[in-house]
Short mmCIF file of C-alpha atoms and ligand atoms in Angstrom, two decimals:
data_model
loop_
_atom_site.label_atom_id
_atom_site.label_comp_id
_atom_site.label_asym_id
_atom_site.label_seq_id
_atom_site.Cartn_x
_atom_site.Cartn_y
_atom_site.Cartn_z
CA UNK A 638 -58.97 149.70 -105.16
CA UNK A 639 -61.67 147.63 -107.06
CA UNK A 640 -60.14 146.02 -109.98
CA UNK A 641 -60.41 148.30 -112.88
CA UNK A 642 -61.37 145.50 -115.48
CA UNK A 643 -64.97 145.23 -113.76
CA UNK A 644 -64.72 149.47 -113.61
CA UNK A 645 -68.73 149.86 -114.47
CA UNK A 646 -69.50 151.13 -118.26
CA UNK A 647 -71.59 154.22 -117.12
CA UNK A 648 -69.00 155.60 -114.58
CA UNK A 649 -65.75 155.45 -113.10
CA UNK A 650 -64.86 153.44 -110.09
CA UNK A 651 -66.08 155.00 -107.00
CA UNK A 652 -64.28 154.99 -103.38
CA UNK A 653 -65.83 156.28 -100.70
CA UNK A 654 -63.77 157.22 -97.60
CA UNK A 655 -64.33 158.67 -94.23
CA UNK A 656 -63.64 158.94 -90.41
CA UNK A 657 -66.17 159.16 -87.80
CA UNK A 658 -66.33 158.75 -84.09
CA UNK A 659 -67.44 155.18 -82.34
CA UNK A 660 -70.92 156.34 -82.57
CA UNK A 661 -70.71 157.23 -86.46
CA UNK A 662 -70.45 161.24 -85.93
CA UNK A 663 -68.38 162.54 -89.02
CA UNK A 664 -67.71 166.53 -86.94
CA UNK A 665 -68.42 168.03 -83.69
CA UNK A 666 -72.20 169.87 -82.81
CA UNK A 667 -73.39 172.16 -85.82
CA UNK A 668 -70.51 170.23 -88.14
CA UNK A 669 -68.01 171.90 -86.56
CA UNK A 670 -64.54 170.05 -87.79
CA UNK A 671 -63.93 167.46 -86.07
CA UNK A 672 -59.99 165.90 -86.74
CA UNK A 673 -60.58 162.12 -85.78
CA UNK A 674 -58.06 160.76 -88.35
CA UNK A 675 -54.99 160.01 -86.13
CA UNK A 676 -51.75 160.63 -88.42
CA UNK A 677 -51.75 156.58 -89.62
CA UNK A 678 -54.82 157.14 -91.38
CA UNK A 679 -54.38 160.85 -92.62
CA UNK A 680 -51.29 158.38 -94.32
CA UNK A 681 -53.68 156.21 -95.56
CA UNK A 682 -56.13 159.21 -96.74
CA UNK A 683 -53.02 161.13 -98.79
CA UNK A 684 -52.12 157.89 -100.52
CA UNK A 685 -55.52 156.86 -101.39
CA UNK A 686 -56.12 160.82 -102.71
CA UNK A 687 -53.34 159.74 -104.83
CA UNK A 688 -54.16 157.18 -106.61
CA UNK A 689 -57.30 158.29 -107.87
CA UNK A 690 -58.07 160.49 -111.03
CA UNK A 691 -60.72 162.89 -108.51
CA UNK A 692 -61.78 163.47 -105.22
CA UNK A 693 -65.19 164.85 -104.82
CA UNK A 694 -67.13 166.54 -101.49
CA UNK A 695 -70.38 168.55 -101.56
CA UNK A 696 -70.48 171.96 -101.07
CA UNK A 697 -71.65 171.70 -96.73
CA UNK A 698 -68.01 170.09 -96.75
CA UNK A 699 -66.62 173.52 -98.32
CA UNK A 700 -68.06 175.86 -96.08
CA UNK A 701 -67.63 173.84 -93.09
CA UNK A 702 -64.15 172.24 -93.56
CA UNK A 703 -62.91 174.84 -96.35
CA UNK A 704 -60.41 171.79 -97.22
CA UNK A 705 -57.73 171.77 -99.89
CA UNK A 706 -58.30 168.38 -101.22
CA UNK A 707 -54.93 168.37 -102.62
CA UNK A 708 -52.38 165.60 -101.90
CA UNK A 709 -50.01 165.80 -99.32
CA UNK A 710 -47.11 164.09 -100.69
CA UNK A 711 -44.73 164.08 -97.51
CA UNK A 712 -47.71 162.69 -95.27
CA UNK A 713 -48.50 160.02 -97.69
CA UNK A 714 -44.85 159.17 -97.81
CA UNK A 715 -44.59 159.29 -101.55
CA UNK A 716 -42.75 161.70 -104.26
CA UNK A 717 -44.63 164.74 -105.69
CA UNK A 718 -46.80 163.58 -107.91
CA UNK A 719 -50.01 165.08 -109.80
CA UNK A 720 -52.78 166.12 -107.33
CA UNK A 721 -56.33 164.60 -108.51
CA UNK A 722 -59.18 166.40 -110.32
CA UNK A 723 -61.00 168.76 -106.87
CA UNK A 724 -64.94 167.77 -107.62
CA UNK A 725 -67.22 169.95 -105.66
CA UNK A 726 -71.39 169.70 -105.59
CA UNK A 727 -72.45 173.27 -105.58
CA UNK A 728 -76.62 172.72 -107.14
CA UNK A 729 -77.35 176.15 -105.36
CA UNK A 730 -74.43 178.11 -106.06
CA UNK A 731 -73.60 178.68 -102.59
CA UNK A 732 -69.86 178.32 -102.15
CA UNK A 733 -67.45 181.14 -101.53
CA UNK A 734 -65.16 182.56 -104.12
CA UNK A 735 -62.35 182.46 -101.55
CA UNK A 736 -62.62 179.00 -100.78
CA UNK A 737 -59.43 176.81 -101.38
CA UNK A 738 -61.06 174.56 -103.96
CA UNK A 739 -60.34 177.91 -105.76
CA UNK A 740 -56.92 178.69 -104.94
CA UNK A 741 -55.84 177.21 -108.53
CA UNK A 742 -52.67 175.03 -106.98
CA UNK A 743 -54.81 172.12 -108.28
CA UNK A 744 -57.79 171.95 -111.02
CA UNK A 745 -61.24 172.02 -109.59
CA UNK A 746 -64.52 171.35 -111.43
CA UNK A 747 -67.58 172.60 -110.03
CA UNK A 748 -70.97 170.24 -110.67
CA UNK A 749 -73.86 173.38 -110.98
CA UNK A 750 -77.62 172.68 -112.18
CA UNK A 751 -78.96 174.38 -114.90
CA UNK A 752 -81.16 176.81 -112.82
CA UNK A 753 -78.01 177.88 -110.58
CA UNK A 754 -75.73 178.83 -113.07
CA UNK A 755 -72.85 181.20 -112.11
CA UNK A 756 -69.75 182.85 -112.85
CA UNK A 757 -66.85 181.10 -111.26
CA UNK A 758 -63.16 182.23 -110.69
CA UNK A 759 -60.63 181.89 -113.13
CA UNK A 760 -59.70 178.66 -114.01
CA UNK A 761 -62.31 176.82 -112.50
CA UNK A 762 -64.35 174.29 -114.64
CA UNK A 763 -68.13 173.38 -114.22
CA UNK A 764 -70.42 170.72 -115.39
CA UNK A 765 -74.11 170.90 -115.44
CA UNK A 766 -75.09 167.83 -113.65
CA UNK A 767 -79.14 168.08 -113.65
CA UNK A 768 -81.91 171.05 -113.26
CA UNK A 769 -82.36 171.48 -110.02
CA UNK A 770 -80.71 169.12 -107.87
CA UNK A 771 -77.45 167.16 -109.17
CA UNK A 772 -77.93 163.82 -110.67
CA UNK A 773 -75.27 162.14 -109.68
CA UNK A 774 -75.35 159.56 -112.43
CA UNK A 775 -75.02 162.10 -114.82
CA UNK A 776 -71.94 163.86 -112.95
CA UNK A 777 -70.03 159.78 -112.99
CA UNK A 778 -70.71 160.39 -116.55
CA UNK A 779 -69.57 163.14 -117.21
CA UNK A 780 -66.25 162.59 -114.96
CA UNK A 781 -65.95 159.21 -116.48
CA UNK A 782 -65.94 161.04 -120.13
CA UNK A 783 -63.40 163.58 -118.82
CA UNK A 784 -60.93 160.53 -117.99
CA UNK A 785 -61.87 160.13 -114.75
CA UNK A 786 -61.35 156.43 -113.98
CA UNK A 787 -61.35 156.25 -110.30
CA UNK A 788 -63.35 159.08 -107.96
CA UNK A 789 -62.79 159.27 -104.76
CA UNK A 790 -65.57 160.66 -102.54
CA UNK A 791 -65.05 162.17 -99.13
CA UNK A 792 -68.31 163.75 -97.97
CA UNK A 793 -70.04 164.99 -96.19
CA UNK A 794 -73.32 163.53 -94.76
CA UNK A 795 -75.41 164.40 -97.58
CA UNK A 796 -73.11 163.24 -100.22
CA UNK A 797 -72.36 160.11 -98.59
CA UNK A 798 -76.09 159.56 -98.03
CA UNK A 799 -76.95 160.16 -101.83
CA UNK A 800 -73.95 157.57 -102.99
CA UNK A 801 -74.19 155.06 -100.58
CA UNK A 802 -78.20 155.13 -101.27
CA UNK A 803 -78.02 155.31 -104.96
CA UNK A 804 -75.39 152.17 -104.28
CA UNK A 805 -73.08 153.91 -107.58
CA UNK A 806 -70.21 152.68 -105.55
CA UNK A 807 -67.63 150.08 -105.19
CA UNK A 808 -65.83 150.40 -101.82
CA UNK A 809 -66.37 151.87 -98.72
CA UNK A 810 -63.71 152.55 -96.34
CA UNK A 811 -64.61 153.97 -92.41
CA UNK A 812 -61.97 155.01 -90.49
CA UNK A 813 -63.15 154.67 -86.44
CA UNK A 814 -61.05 156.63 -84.35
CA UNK A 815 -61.86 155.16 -80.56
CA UNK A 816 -63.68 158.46 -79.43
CA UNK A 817 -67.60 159.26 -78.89
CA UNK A 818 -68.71 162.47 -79.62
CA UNK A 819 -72.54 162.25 -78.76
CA UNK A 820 -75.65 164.91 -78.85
CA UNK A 821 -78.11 165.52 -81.13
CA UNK A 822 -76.13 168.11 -83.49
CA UNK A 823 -73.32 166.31 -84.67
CA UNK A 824 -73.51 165.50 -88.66
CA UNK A 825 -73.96 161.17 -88.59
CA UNK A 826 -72.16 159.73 -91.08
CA UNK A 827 -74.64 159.16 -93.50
CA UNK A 828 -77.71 162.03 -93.53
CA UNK A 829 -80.95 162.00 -96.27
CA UNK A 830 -83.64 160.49 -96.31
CA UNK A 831 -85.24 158.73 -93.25
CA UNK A 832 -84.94 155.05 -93.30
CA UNK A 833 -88.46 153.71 -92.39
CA UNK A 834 -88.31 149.67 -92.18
CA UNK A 835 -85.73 146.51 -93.62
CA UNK A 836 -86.74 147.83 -97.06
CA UNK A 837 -85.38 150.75 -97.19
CA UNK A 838 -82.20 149.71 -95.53
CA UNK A 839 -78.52 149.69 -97.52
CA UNK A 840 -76.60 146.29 -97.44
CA UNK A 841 -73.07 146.01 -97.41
CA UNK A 842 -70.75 143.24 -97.28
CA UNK A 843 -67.75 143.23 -94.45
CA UNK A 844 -64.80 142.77 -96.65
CA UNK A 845 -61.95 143.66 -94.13
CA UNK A 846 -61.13 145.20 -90.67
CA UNK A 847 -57.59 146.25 -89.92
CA UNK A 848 -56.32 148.30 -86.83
CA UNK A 849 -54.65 151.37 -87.56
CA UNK A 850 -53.26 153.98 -85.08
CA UNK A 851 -55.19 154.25 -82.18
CA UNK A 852 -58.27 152.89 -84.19
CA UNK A 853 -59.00 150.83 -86.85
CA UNK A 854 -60.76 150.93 -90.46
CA UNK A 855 -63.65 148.80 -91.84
CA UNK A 856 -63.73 148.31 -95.73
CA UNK A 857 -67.44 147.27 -97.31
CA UNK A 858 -68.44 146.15 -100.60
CA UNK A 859 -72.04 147.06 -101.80
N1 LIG B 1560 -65.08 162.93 -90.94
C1 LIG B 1560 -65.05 162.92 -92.26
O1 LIG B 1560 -64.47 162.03 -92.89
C2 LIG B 1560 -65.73 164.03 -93.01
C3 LIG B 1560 -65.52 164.18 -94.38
C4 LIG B 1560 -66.19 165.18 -95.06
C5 LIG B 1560 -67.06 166.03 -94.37
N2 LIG B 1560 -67.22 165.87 -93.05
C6 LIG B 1560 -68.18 166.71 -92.31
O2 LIG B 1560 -69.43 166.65 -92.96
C7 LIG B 1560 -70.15 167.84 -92.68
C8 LIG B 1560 -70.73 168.36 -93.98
O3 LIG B 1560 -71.74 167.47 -94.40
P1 LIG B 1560 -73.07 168.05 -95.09
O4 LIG B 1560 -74.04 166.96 -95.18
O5 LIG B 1560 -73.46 169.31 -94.40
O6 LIG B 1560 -72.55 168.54 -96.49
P2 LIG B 1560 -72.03 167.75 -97.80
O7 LIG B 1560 -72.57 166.38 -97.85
O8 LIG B 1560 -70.57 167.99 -97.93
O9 LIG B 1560 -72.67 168.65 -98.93
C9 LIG B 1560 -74.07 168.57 -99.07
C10 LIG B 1560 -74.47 169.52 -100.16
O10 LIG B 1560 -74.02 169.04 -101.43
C11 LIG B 1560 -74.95 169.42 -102.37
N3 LIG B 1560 -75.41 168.31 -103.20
C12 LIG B 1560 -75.61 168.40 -104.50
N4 LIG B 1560 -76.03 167.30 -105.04
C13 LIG B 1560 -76.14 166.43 -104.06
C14 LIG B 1560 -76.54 165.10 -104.05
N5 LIG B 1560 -76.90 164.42 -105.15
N6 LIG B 1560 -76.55 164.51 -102.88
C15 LIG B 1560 -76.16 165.17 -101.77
N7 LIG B 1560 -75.76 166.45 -101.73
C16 LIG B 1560 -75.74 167.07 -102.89
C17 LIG B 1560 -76.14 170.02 -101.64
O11 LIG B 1560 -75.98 171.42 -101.74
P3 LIG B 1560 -77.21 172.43 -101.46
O12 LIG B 1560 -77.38 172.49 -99.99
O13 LIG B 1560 -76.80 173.71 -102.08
O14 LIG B 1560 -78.42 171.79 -102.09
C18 LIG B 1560 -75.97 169.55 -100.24
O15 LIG B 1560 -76.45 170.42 -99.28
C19 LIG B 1560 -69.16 168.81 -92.04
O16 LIG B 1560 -69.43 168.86 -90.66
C20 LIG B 1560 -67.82 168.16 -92.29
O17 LIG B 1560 -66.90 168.46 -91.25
C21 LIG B 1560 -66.57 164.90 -92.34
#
């Protein structure tokens, strides 16, 4: 994790974490789940999930994945500790009641827009994070006021795309599991806008590569 004496003023320190294929697919055709962590680096996920304050995903991850984004303490190889803060992007108001995010085993906060307003279940916080669309350096605000120090941000496409571009991050780590998925309808790693010449591109800085499992994981530093 990024040393938390340089932690930015205007948010909290932001990880961003995922696994794709060889050629950067994050899911199968149509976003279909796609498991390409091998069990070394669902390890590596749990423990990183632990050590942060909040893990965050947009709402395409919800309805495609419907993941718990809790902590799994025996995986990670740690004792039971507290399970982070579940973030989820929802601007439209589009996920399901009966999601797991929902389940209330672990506190979830919703970021809505102030046009999309809705009742959610029980238990379940929400922050407006901008009119129409979600702003997401007003949602690092906000998290950072709530005591979020470190976020942790998992996906999907869209979310990554939005982060990565808006560079309000401080690490990125890819896991590359040594299989190629292919096609025109799996989800790339990174979605958005179209990138039309050197100008528009997003630098990062190699800072490691280490093999794990059967593949191996790339960290980058804006
Ligand atoms: N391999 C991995 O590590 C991994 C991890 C996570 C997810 N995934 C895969 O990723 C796919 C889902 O990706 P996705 O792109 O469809 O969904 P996503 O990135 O999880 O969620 C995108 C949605 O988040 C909402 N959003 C709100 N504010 C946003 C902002 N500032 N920037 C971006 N999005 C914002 C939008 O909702 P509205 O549409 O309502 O506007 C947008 O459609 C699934 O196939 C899943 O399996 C893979």
């Amino acid at each position: 994790m990024a040393d938390p004496g340089r932690r930015p003023p205007d948010r909290p320190i932001v990880w961003v974490n995922c696994a794709v294929s060889l050629d950067g697919r994050l899911a199968f055709a149509r976003g279909v789940r796609a498991r390409l962590s091998g069990p070394e680096d669902l390890a590596r996920v749990h423990r990183m999930r632990a050590e942060v304050d909040a893990v965050l995903v947009g709402a395409g991850t919800v309805a495609a994945d419907d993941p718990s984004l809790r902590v799994k303490w025996d995986v990670a190889g740690l004792p039971r500790g507290r399970d982070p803060l579940r973030v989820v992007l929802d601007p439209h108001a589009r996920l399901s009641p009966h999601a797991r995010v929902f389940d209330r085993t672990a506190p979830t906060l919703v970021a809505t827009t102030a046009r999309y307003q809705r009742q959610l279940p029980t238990a379940v916080d929400s922050v407006v994070a901008g009119e129409e669309t979600i702003d997401l350096g007003r949602l690092f605000a906000a998290l950072r006021d709530r005591g979020v120090a470190r976020l942790m941000v998992e996906g999907g496409a869209r979310v990554l795309a939005s982060v990565l571009r808006d560079r309000c991050f401080d690490r990125l780590t890819v896991y590359y599991a040594p299989v190629v998925i292919g096609g025109a309808l799996a989800p790339p790693m990174v979605a958005g806008p179209e990138t039309l010449g050197s100008e528009d591109l997003t630098v990062l800085r190699l800072a490691s590569v280490v093999s794990l499992g059967a593949g191996f994981v790339a960290e980058f530093v804006p």
